[in-house]
Each structure stands twice: as C-alpha cells, then as structure tokens.
C-alpha cells in the first residue's frame, strides 16, 4: 500500500491556519487529556458509543479483562464511563481523540497533506463547518451500520478519520489532477490525486465488506465512518466552495 507524503501547493494563496489548529488540537488532546492513549477513563467518557447515540442515554458498564496483543498478558481496562456531557455531544468530542500514536500520526499526516488545499479554496469558516459536518455524518454512518448489523453497539468509537475522509472526498472533486507524492515500497512517485484517492476509497470499501460478515469493528477500524465521511465530502464540497470569479480586461 502506498503512503501519501505531500502534494503540489504552488497555487495555494493562504496560510492554512484552521488545518494547523486542528492538527495542534488533536495532538494536545491526545497528549494532555488522553495521557498519550493511557487514560482509558477519559477516553471512554468522551468517545462516541453507538448505543448511547441511538438511545440518547448514558450507559455505564463493568470493567473488562482483555489480552494485550503484544505481550499476551491480561490487562484490566475500565468499562464505559459516565459521560459528563450530553451523549450527543460525544459525536464531536470523539473526533478529537485517538486510540494510539499510530492512529493519531496517520490521521494528522492526511489532514496536513490534503486539508490545506481545501481550506485555501473554501475559506477558513466554510472549511471548519465542512470538516465538522463531514465528521458528524461519518459518525452517524457508523451508528447506522452498527444498528443495522446489531454489532459493536457498546464499543467506543473515536478518531478524526471520518472528518478527514470528508476532506479526502472534497479534495477528489476539487483537485483530481493535482499531483500527490506517494511512498510506494522504496520509491517516491507523483500520482494524480484522483488515482490516489480512488484507490484509498476502494481499499476502505473492500475492507468494509467485513461488515457483511458481522464484524462491525473491521479489525479495530470503523470503515463505515470512513466511507460515510468520504461520500459526505464528495457531495457537500461544492456547497461549501465559493465560485471563483474571473475578471477580464
């Protein structure tokens, strides 16, 4: 699988302040509030739980014992914690938390590469609304699939992936021919964004078929949120992008 490492920003006119602030906020929450992923109580308190969204009620469960996949040791982790805010707001708070350092860095890399161009074209206020709305619709996509399959309803969900998937969908529509530098094995290639993002979406779609087998988690990845966020970005991007005006002399 290829990894995007940069794109062509020669036509960017503004400093992507919102994109940088979003990256900074995600890192800040992960380090200082989530304890770099070790504070399960905080994380479980503010993560989105599909059953809570569907019922509108807070759910608290008993502690659980799981096997650490790296050490093979039994690890005791807390169950669902009391939510100190209205449960519907966890749709937003969960967008700024991550399950681990790799989860965080992967998301921030994609936001750094693709977010600035959308912010430049949309403007800061429109881009902020677009980002948040795509994140909300991505989360609701995950809730819908959880409800439909009756699976993963009590599993906490978190991450900026859904919102960033919306950014990718918007980028595909606005900049399909812009070249993206990708790392493929040991080579760096310049590939049109349309190809990169189509393959990314295809990967999410294929892996998301695991839902049909009853696995809502997809190996720990909420693919329904990625797919829903991407489609939301494709549909909404033109609504949030002002028309460019050209003046002729």
PDB file of C-alpha atoms in Angstrom:
ATOM      1  CA  UNK A   1       0.000   0.000   0.000  1.00  0.00           C
ATOM      2  CA  UNK A   2       1.279   3.472  -0.839  1.00  0.00           C
ATOM      3  CA  UNK A   3       1.595   6.304   1.683  1.00  0.00           C
ATOM      4  CA  UNK A   4       0.963   9.947   0.652  1.00  0.00           C
ATOM      5  CA  UNK A   5       3.808  12.214   1.769  1.00  0.00           C
ATOM      6  CA  UNK A   6       2.987  15.517   0.055  1.00  0.00           C
ATOM      7  CA  UNK A   7       1.218  17.313  -2.762  1.00  0.00           C
ATOM      8  CA  UNK A   8       1.659  20.296  -5.085  1.00  0.00           C
ATOM      9  CA  UNK A   9       0.914  23.503  -3.164  1.00  0.00           C
ATOM     10  CA  UNK A  10       2.253  26.046  -5.643  1.00  0.00           C
ATOM     11  CA  UNK A  11      -1.206  27.506  -6.228  1.00  0.00           C
ATOM     12  CA  UNK A  12      -2.052  27.847  -2.521  1.00  0.00           C
ATOM     13  CA  UNK A  13      -2.659  31.509  -1.653  1.00  0.00           C
ATOM     14  CA  UNK A  14      -3.195  31.486   2.112  1.00  0.00           C
ATOM     15  CA  UNK A  15      -1.706  30.036   5.279  1.00  0.00           C
ATOM     16  CA  UNK A  16      -3.886  27.062   6.364  1.00  0.00           C
ATOM     17  CA  UNK A  17      -4.463  28.305   9.903  1.00  0.00           C
ATOM     18  CA  UNK A  18      -7.508  26.096  10.578  1.00  0.00           C
ATOM     19  CA  UNK A  19      -5.738  22.968   9.347  1.00  0.00           C
ATOM     20  CA  UNK A  20      -2.777  23.679  11.629  1.00  0.00           C
ATOM     21  CA  UNK A  21      -5.085  24.420  14.564  1.00  0.00           C
ATOM     22  CA  UNK A  22      -6.961  21.143  14.043  1.00  0.00           C
ATOM     23  CA  UNK A  23      -3.688  19.226  13.977  1.00  0.00           C
ATOM     24  CA  UNK A  24      -2.493  21.027  17.103  1.00  0.00           C
ATOM     25  CA  UNK A  25      -5.772  20.428  18.927  1.00  0.00           C
ATOM     26  CA  UNK A  26      -5.762  16.705  18.159  1.00  0.00           C
ATOM     27  CA  UNK A  27      -2.182  16.355  19.390  1.00  0.00           C
ATOM     28  CA  UNK A  28      -2.913  18.448  22.500  1.00  0.00           C
ATOM     29  CA  UNK A  29      -5.919  16.319  23.483  1.00  0.00           C
ATOM     30  CA  UNK A  30      -4.021  13.073  22.899  1.00  0.00           C
ATOM     31  CA  UNK A  31      -1.003  14.123  24.977  1.00  0.00           C
ATOM     32  CA  UNK A  32      -2.534  16.140  27.811  1.00  0.00           C
ATOM     33  CA  UNK A  33      -6.026  14.661  28.198  1.00  0.00           C
ATOM     34  CA  UNK A  34      -5.685  11.083  26.966  1.00  0.00           C
ATOM     35  CA  UNK A  35      -2.268  10.586  28.527  1.00  0.00           C
ATOM     36  CA  UNK A  36      -0.889   9.509  25.138  1.00  0.00           C
ATOM     37  CA  UNK A  37      -3.586   6.845  24.973  1.00  0.00           C
ATOM     38  CA  UNK A  38      -3.211   5.505  28.523  1.00  0.00           C
ATOM     39  CA  UNK A  39      -6.075   7.372  30.216  1.00  0.00           C
ATOM     40  CA  UNK A  40      -8.895   4.959  29.425  1.00  0.00           C
ATOM     41  CA  UNK A  41     -11.342   6.659  31.767  1.00  0.00           C
ATOM     42  CA  UNK A  42     -11.152   9.996  29.985  1.00  0.00           C
ATOM     43  CA  UNK A  43     -11.141   8.336  26.572  1.00  0.00           C
ATOM     44  CA  UNK A  44     -14.176   6.166  27.330  1.00  0.00           C
ATOM     45  CA  UNK A  45     -16.028   9.101  28.888  1.00  0.00           C
ATOM     46  CA  UNK A  46     -15.832  11.246  25.750  1.00  0.00           C
ATOM     47  CA  UNK A  47     -15.821   8.596  22.998  1.00  0.00           C
ATOM     48  CA  UNK A  48     -18.941   8.020  20.930  1.00  0.00           C
ATOM     49  CA  UNK A  49     -20.866   4.844  21.780  1.00  0.00           C
ATOM     50  CA  UNK A  50     -23.467   3.906  19.119  1.00  0.00           C
ATOM     51  CA  UNK A  51     -25.956   2.586  21.694  1.00  0.00           C
ATOM     52  CA  UNK A  52     -25.799   5.890  23.572  1.00  0.00           C
ATOM     53  CA  UNK A  53     -26.435   7.882  20.400  1.00  0.00           C
ATOM     54  CA  UNK A  54     -29.402   5.688  19.489  1.00  0.00           C
ATOM     55  CA  UNK A  55     -30.948   5.795  22.965  1.00  0.00           C
ATOM     56  CA  UNK A  56     -29.891   9.294  23.950  1.00  0.00           C
ATOM     57  CA  UNK A  57     -28.924   7.870  27.349  1.00  0.00           C
ATOM     58  CA  UNK A  58     -25.612   7.418  29.138  1.00  0.00           C
ATOM     59  CA  UNK A  59     -24.509   3.783  29.562  1.00  0.00           C
ATOM     60  CA  UNK A  60     -22.051   2.558  32.195  1.00  0.00           C
ATOM     61  CA  UNK A  61     -20.579  -0.960  32.078  1.00  0.00           C
ATOM     62  CA  UNK A  62     -18.341  -3.058  34.335  1.00  0.00           C
ATOM     63  CA  UNK A  63     -14.544  -3.283  33.892  1.00  0.00           C
ATOM     64  CA  UNK A  64     -13.248  -5.797  31.367  1.00  0.00           C
ATOM     65  CA  UNK A  65     -10.166  -8.005  31.100  1.00  0.00           C
ATOM     66  CA  UNK A  66      -8.503  -8.259  27.700  1.00  0.00           C
ATOM     67  CA  UNK A  67      -5.365  -9.881  26.333  1.00  0.00           C
ATOM     68  CA  UNK A  68      -2.660  -7.433  25.224  1.00  0.00           C
ATOM     69  CA  UNK A  69      -1.868  -8.477  21.610  1.00  0.00           C
ATOM     70  CA  UNK A  70       1.804  -7.503  22.015  1.00  0.00           C
ATOM     71  CA  UNK A  71       2.637  -9.019  25.414  1.00  0.00           C
ATOM     72  CA  UNK A  72      -0.015 -11.717  25.721  1.00  0.00           C
ATOM     73  CA  UNK A  73      -0.724 -10.510  29.255  1.00  0.00           C
ATOM     74  CA  UNK A  74      -4.174  -9.996  30.719  1.00  0.00           C
ATOM     75  CA  UNK A  75      -4.960  -6.295  31.003  1.00  0.00           C
ATOM     76  CA  UNK A  76      -7.786  -4.890  33.098  1.00  0.00           C
ATOM     77  CA  UNK A  77      -9.445  -1.892  31.479  1.00  0.00           C
ATOM     78  CA  UNK A  78     -12.427   0.131  32.652  1.00  0.00           C
ATOM     79  CA  UNK A  79     -15.834  -0.318  31.091  1.00  0.00           C
ATOM     80  CA  UNK A  80     -17.892   2.510  29.656  1.00  0.00           C
ATOM     81  CA  UNK A  81     -17.570   5.518  31.925  1.00  0.00           C
ATOM     82  CA  UNK A  82     -20.210   8.073  32.944  1.00  0.00           C
ATOM     83  CA  UNK A  83     -20.403  10.708  30.228  1.00  0.00           C
ATOM     84  CA  UNK A  84     -20.104  14.200  31.786  1.00  0.00           C
ATOM     85  CA  UNK A  85     -21.737  15.874  28.778  1.00  0.00           C
ATOM     86  CA  UNK A  86     -24.929  15.190  26.787  1.00  0.00           C
ATOM     87  CA  UNK A  87     -24.248  11.954  24.914  1.00  0.00           C
ATOM     88  CA  UNK A  88     -24.989  13.500  21.514  1.00  0.00           C
ATOM     89  CA  UNK A  89     -22.026  15.836  22.002  1.00  0.00           C
ATOM     90  CA  UNK A  90     -19.703  12.829  22.046  1.00  0.00           C
ATOM     91  CA  UNK A  91     -20.130  12.783  18.267  1.00  0.00           C
ATOM     92  CA  UNK A  92     -17.974  15.930  18.316  1.00  0.00           C
ATOM     93  CA  UNK A  93     -15.631  15.168  21.214  1.00  0.00           C
ATOM     94  CA  UNK A  94     -14.757  11.755  19.782  1.00  0.00           C
ATOM     95  CA  UNK A  95     -13.482  13.489  16.629  1.00  0.00           C
ATOM     96  CA  UNK A  96     -10.560  14.948  18.580  1.00  0.00           C
ATOM     97  CA  UNK A  97      -9.345  11.783  20.312  1.00  0.00           C
ATOM     98  CA  UNK A  98      -7.306   8.831  19.060  1.00  0.00           C
ATOM     99  CA  UNK A  99      -6.669   5.247  20.046  1.00  0.00           C
ATOM    100  CA  UNK A 100      -2.880   5.358  19.795  1.00  0.00           C
ATOM    101  CA  UNK A 101       0.119   7.205  18.423  1.00  0.00           C
ATOM    102  CA  UNK A 102      -0.042   5.478  15.017  1.00  0.00           C
ATOM    103  CA  UNK A 103      -3.744   6.328  14.730  1.00  0.00           C
ATOM    104  CA  UNK A 104      -3.001   9.974  15.539  1.00  0.00           C
ATOM    105  CA  UNK A 105       0.020  10.375  13.263  1.00  0.00           C
ATOM    106  CA  UNK A 106      -1.677   8.685  10.313  1.00  0.00           C
ATOM    107  CA  UNK A 107      -4.706  10.935  10.554  1.00  0.00           C
ATOM    108  CA  UNK A 108      -2.668  14.098  11.024  1.00  0.00           C
ATOM    109  CA  UNK A 109      -0.476  13.244   8.027  1.00  0.00           C
ATOM    110  CA  UNK A 110      -3.529  13.031   5.769  1.00  0.00           C
ATOM    111  CA  UNK A 111      -5.017  16.217   7.228  1.00  0.00           C
ATOM    112  CA  UNK A 112      -1.709  18.063   6.747  1.00  0.00           C
ATOM    113  CA  UNK A 113      -1.387  16.990   3.112  1.00  0.00           C
ATOM    114  CA  UNK A 114      -4.971  17.390   1.929  1.00  0.00           C
ATOM    115  CA  UNK A 115      -6.585  19.858   4.329  1.00  0.00           C
ATOM    116  CA  UNK A 116      -4.649  22.988   3.385  1.00  0.00           C
ATOM    117  CA  UNK A 117      -5.809  22.999  -0.238  1.00  0.00           C
ATOM    118  CA  UNK A 118      -9.464  22.699   0.721  1.00  0.00           C
ATOM    119  CA  UNK A 119      -9.114  25.423   3.343  1.00  0.00           C
ATOM    120  CA  UNK A 120      -7.453  27.686   0.778  1.00  0.00           C
ATOM    121  CA  UNK A 121     -10.278  27.167  -1.725  1.00  0.00           C
ATOM    122  CA  UNK A 122     -13.199  27.260   0.745  1.00  0.00           C
ATOM    123  CA  UNK A 123     -12.027  29.841   3.230  1.00  0.00           C
ATOM    124  CA  UNK A 124     -11.421  29.239   6.904  1.00  0.00           C
ATOM    125  CA  UNK A 125     -15.007  29.441   8.190  1.00  0.00           C
ATOM    126  CA  UNK A 126     -16.509  27.276   5.447  1.00  0.00           C
ATOM    127  CA  UNK A 127     -13.726  24.731   5.776  1.00  0.00           C
ATOM    128  CA  UNK A 128     -14.284  24.463   9.530  1.00  0.00           C
ATOM    129  CA  UNK A 129     -18.006  23.821   9.036  1.00  0.00           C
ATOM    130  CA  UNK A 130     -17.304  21.352   6.230  1.00  0.00           C
ATOM    131  CA  UNK A 131     -14.805  19.427   8.361  1.00  0.00           C
ATOM    132  CA  UNK A 132     -17.121  19.179  11.366  1.00  0.00           C
ATOM    133  CA  UNK A 133     -20.195  18.275   9.302  1.00  0.00           C
ATOM    134  CA  UNK A 134     -18.331  15.503   7.477  1.00  0.00           C
ATOM    135  CA  UNK A 135     -17.176  14.195  10.852  1.00  0.00           C
ATOM    136  CA  UNK A 136     -20.729  14.164  12.189  1.00  0.00           C
ATOM    137  CA  UNK A 137     -22.103  12.405   9.105  1.00  0.00           C
ATOM    138  CA  UNK A 138     -19.261   9.879   9.247  1.00  0.00           C
ATOM    139  CA  UNK A 139     -20.078   9.102  12.881  1.00  0.00           C
ATOM    140  CA  UNK A 140     -23.767   8.695  12.078  1.00  0.00           C
ATOM    141  CA  UNK A 141     -22.843   6.327   9.240  1.00  0.00           C
ATOM    142  CA  UNK A 142     -21.033   4.151  11.763  1.00  0.00           C
ATOM    143  CA  UNK A 143     -24.007   4.290  14.135  1.00  0.00           C
ATOM    144  CA  UNK A 144     -26.373   3.322  11.315  1.00  0.00           C
ATOM    145  CA  UNK A 145     -24.273   0.289  10.330  1.00  0.00           C
ATOM    146  CA  UNK A 146     -23.890  -0.733  13.982  1.00  0.00           C
ATOM    147  CA  UNK A 147     -27.662  -0.579  14.416  1.00  0.00           C
ATOM    148  CA  UNK A 148     -28.346  -2.422  11.155  1.00  0.00           C
ATOM    149  CA  UNK A 149     -25.976  -5.277  11.968  1.00  0.00           C
ATOM    150  CA  UNK A 150     -26.659  -5.193  15.704  1.00  0.00           C
ATOM    151  CA  UNK A 151     -22.921  -5.303  16.278  1.00  0.00           C
ATOM    152  CA  UNK A 152     -20.473  -3.029  18.085  1.00  0.00           C
ATOM    153  CA  UNK A 153     -23.239  -1.030  19.737  1.00  0.00           C
ATOM    154  CA  UNK A 154     -21.335  -0.786  23.035  1.00  0.00           C
ATOM    155  CA  UNK A 155     -17.884  -0.300  21.507  1.00  0.00           C
ATOM    156  CA  UNK A 156     -16.431   3.205  21.991  1.00  0.00           C
ATOM    157  CA  UNK A 157     -15.568   4.922  18.719  1.00  0.00           C
ATOM    158  CA  UNK A 158     -13.063   7.742  18.371  1.00  0.00           C
ATOM    159  CA  UNK A 159     -10.790   9.447  15.887  1.00  0.00           C
ATOM    160  CA  UNK A 160     -10.659  12.187  13.275  1.00  0.00           C
ATOM    161  CA  UNK A 161     -10.722   9.656  10.435  1.00  0.00           C
ATOM    162  CA  UNK A 162     -14.340  10.316   9.462  1.00  0.00           C
ATOM    163  CA  UNK A 163     -13.873  14.077   9.171  1.00  0.00           C
ATOM    164  CA  UNK A 164     -10.580  13.638   7.321  1.00  0.00           C
ATOM    165  CA  UNK A 165     -12.256  11.161   4.964  1.00  0.00           C
ATOM    166  CA  UNK A 166     -14.625  14.002   4.108  1.00  0.00           C
ATOM    167  CA  UNK A 167     -11.594  16.174   3.344  1.00  0.00           C
ATOM    168  CA  UNK A 168     -10.314  13.459   1.000  1.00  0.00           C
ATOM    169  CA  UNK A 169     -13.668  13.276  -0.758  1.00  0.00           C
ATOM    170  CA  UNK A 170     -13.715  17.036  -1.228  1.00  0.00           C
ATOM    171  CA  UNK A 171     -10.129  17.021  -2.477  1.00  0.00           C
ATOM    172  CA  UNK A 172     -11.027  14.382  -5.060  1.00  0.00           C
ATOM    173  CA  UNK A 173     -13.719  16.640  -6.522  1.00  0.00           C
ATOM    174  CA  UNK A 174     -11.784  19.925  -6.461  1.00  0.00           C
ATOM    175  CA  UNK A 175      -8.262  18.734  -7.277  1.00  0.00           C
ATOM    176  CA  UNK A 176      -8.476  15.420  -9.186  1.00  0.00           C
ATOM    177  CA  UNK A 177      -5.453  16.233 -11.374  1.00  0.00           C
ATOM    178  CA  UNK A 178      -3.170  17.669  -8.691  1.00  0.00           C
ATOM    179  CA  UNK A 179      -0.087  15.502  -8.256  1.00  0.00           C
ATOM    180  CA  UNK A 180       0.389  13.748  -4.920  1.00  0.00           C
ATOM    181  CA  UNK A 181       3.765  12.359  -3.893  1.00  0.00           C
ATOM    182  CA  UNK A 182       3.397   8.842  -2.529  1.00  0.00           C
ATOM    183  CA  UNK A 183       5.851   6.412  -0.995  1.00  0.00           C
ATOM    184  CA  UNK A 184       5.497   3.033  -2.690  1.00  0.00           C
ATOM    185  CA  UNK A 185       7.873   0.382  -1.322  1.00  0.00           C
ATOM    186  CA  UNK A 186      11.165   2.334  -1.558  1.00  0.00           C
ATOM    187  CA  UNK A 187      10.115   4.627  -4.408  1.00  0.00           C
ATOM    188  CA  UNK A 188       8.579   8.101  -4.341  1.00  0.00           C
ATOM    189  CA  UNK A 189       6.085   8.573  -7.157  1.00  0.00           C
ATOM    190  CA  UNK A 190       3.996  11.540  -8.317  1.00  0.00           C
ATOM    191  CA  UNK A 191       0.463  10.283  -8.903  1.00  0.00           C
ATOM    192  CA  UNK A 192      -2.717  12.241  -9.766  1.00  0.00           C
ATOM    193  CA  UNK A 193      -4.889  12.788  -6.706  1.00  0.00           C
ATOM    194  CA  UNK A 194      -7.835  11.184  -8.472  1.00  0.00           C
ATOM    195  CA  UNK A 195      -5.949   7.890  -8.677  1.00  0.00           C
ATOM    196  CA  UNK A 196      -4.614   8.055  -5.111  1.00  0.00           C
ATOM    197  CA  UNK A 197      -7.966   8.868  -3.544  1.00  0.00           C
ATOM    198  CA  UNK A 198      -9.940   6.427  -5.682  1.00  0.00           C
ATOM    199  CA  UNK A 199      -7.615   3.621  -4.579  1.00  0.00           C
ATOM    200  CA  UNK A 200      -7.879   4.784  -0.963  1.00  0.00           C
ATOM    201  CA  UNK A 201     -11.677   4.699  -1.136  1.00  0.00           C
ATOM    202  CA  UNK A 202     -11.621   1.309  -2.862  1.00  0.00           C
ATOM    203  CA  UNK A 203      -9.450  -0.033  -0.027  1.00  0.00           C
ATOM    204  CA  UNK A 204     -11.956   1.227   2.553  1.00  0.00           C
ATOM    205  CA  UNK A 205     -14.850  -0.246   0.588  1.00  0.00           C
ATOM    206  CA  UNK A 206     -13.258  -3.679   0.223  1.00  0.00           C
ATOM    207  CA  UNK A 207     -12.303  -3.855   3.885  1.00  0.00           C
ATOM    208  CA  UNK A 208     -15.709  -2.524   4.853  1.00  0.00           C
ATOM    209  CA  UNK A 209     -17.273  -5.601   3.298  1.00  0.00           C
ATOM    210  CA  UNK A 210     -16.254  -7.306   6.536  1.00  0.00           C
ATOM    211  CA  UNK A 211     -19.435  -5.761   7.925  1.00  0.00           C
ATOM    212  CA  UNK A 212     -21.408  -8.206   5.817  1.00  0.00           C
ATOM    213  CA  UNK A 213     -19.809 -10.963   7.839  1.00  0.00           C
ATOM    214  CA  UNK A 214     -20.994  -9.323  11.018  1.00  0.00           C
ATOM    215  CA  UNK A 215     -17.699  -7.679  12.011  1.00  0.00           C
ATOM    216  CA  UNK A 216     -18.539  -4.051  12.678  1.00  0.00           C
ATOM    217  CA  UNK A 217     -15.059  -3.363  14.002  1.00  0.00           C
ATOM    218  CA  UNK A 218     -13.222  -4.404  10.861  1.00  0.00           C
ATOM    219  CA  UNK A 219     -10.101  -5.219  12.867  1.00  0.00           C
ATOM    220  CA  UNK A 220     -10.444  -2.120  15.028  1.00  0.00           C
ATOM    221  CA  UNK A 221     -11.220   0.253  12.141  1.00  0.00           C
ATOM    222  CA  UNK A 222     -14.653   1.823  11.678  1.00  0.00           C
ATOM    223  CA  UNK A 223     -14.720   1.568   7.885  1.00  0.00           C
ATOM    224  CA  UNK A 224     -18.344   2.695   7.735  1.00  0.00           C
ATOM    225  CA  UNK A 225     -17.255   6.051   9.160  1.00  0.00           C
ATOM    226  CA  UNK A 226     -14.519   6.365   6.541  1.00  0.00           C
ATOM    227  CA  UNK A 227     -16.900   5.514   3.712  1.00  0.00           C
ATOM    228  CA  UNK A 228     -19.671   7.756   5.021  1.00  0.00           C
ATOM    229  CA  UNK A 229     -17.304  10.670   5.593  1.00  0.00           C
ATOM    230  CA  UNK A 230     -15.791  10.348   2.126  1.00  0.00           C
ATOM    231  CA  UNK A 231     -19.192  10.282   0.422  1.00  0.00           C
ATOM    232  CA  UNK A 232     -20.300  13.264   2.514  1.00  0.00           C
ATOM    233  CA  UNK A 233     -17.227  15.182   1.364  1.00  0.00           C
ATOM    234  CA  UNK A 234     -17.889  14.360  -2.284  1.00  0.00           C
ATOM    235  CA  UNK A 235     -21.500  15.530  -2.023  1.00  0.00           C
ATOM    236  CA  UNK A 236     -21.004  18.616   0.156  1.00  0.00           C
ATOM    237  CA  UNK A 237     -17.773  20.094  -1.160  1.00  0.00           C
ATOM    238  CA  UNK A 238     -19.397  22.246  -3.853  1.00  0.00           C
ATOM    239  CA  UNK A 239     -21.913  23.593  -1.319  1.00  0.00           C
ATOM    240  CA  UNK A 240     -19.066  24.930   0.826  1.00  0.00           C
ATOM    241  CA  UNK A 241     -16.839  26.124  -2.022  1.00  0.00           C
ATOM    242  CA  UNK A 242     -17.495  29.657  -3.309  1.00  0.00           C
ATOM    243  CA  UNK A 243     -17.368  30.132  -7.049  1.00  0.00           C
ATOM    244  CA  UNK A 244     -14.205  31.687  -8.352  1.00  0.00           C
ATOM    245  CA  UNK A 245     -14.743  34.941 -10.182  1.00  0.00           C
ATOM    246  CA  UNK A 246     -12.617  35.906 -13.131  1.00  0.00           C
ATOM    247  CA  UNK A 247     -12.206  39.454 -14.365  1.00  0.00           C
ATOM    248  CA  UNK A 248     -11.225  40.200 -17.937  1.00  0.00           C
ATOM    249  CA  UNK A 249      -9.593  43.420 -19.084  1.00  0.00           C
TER     250      UNK A 249
END
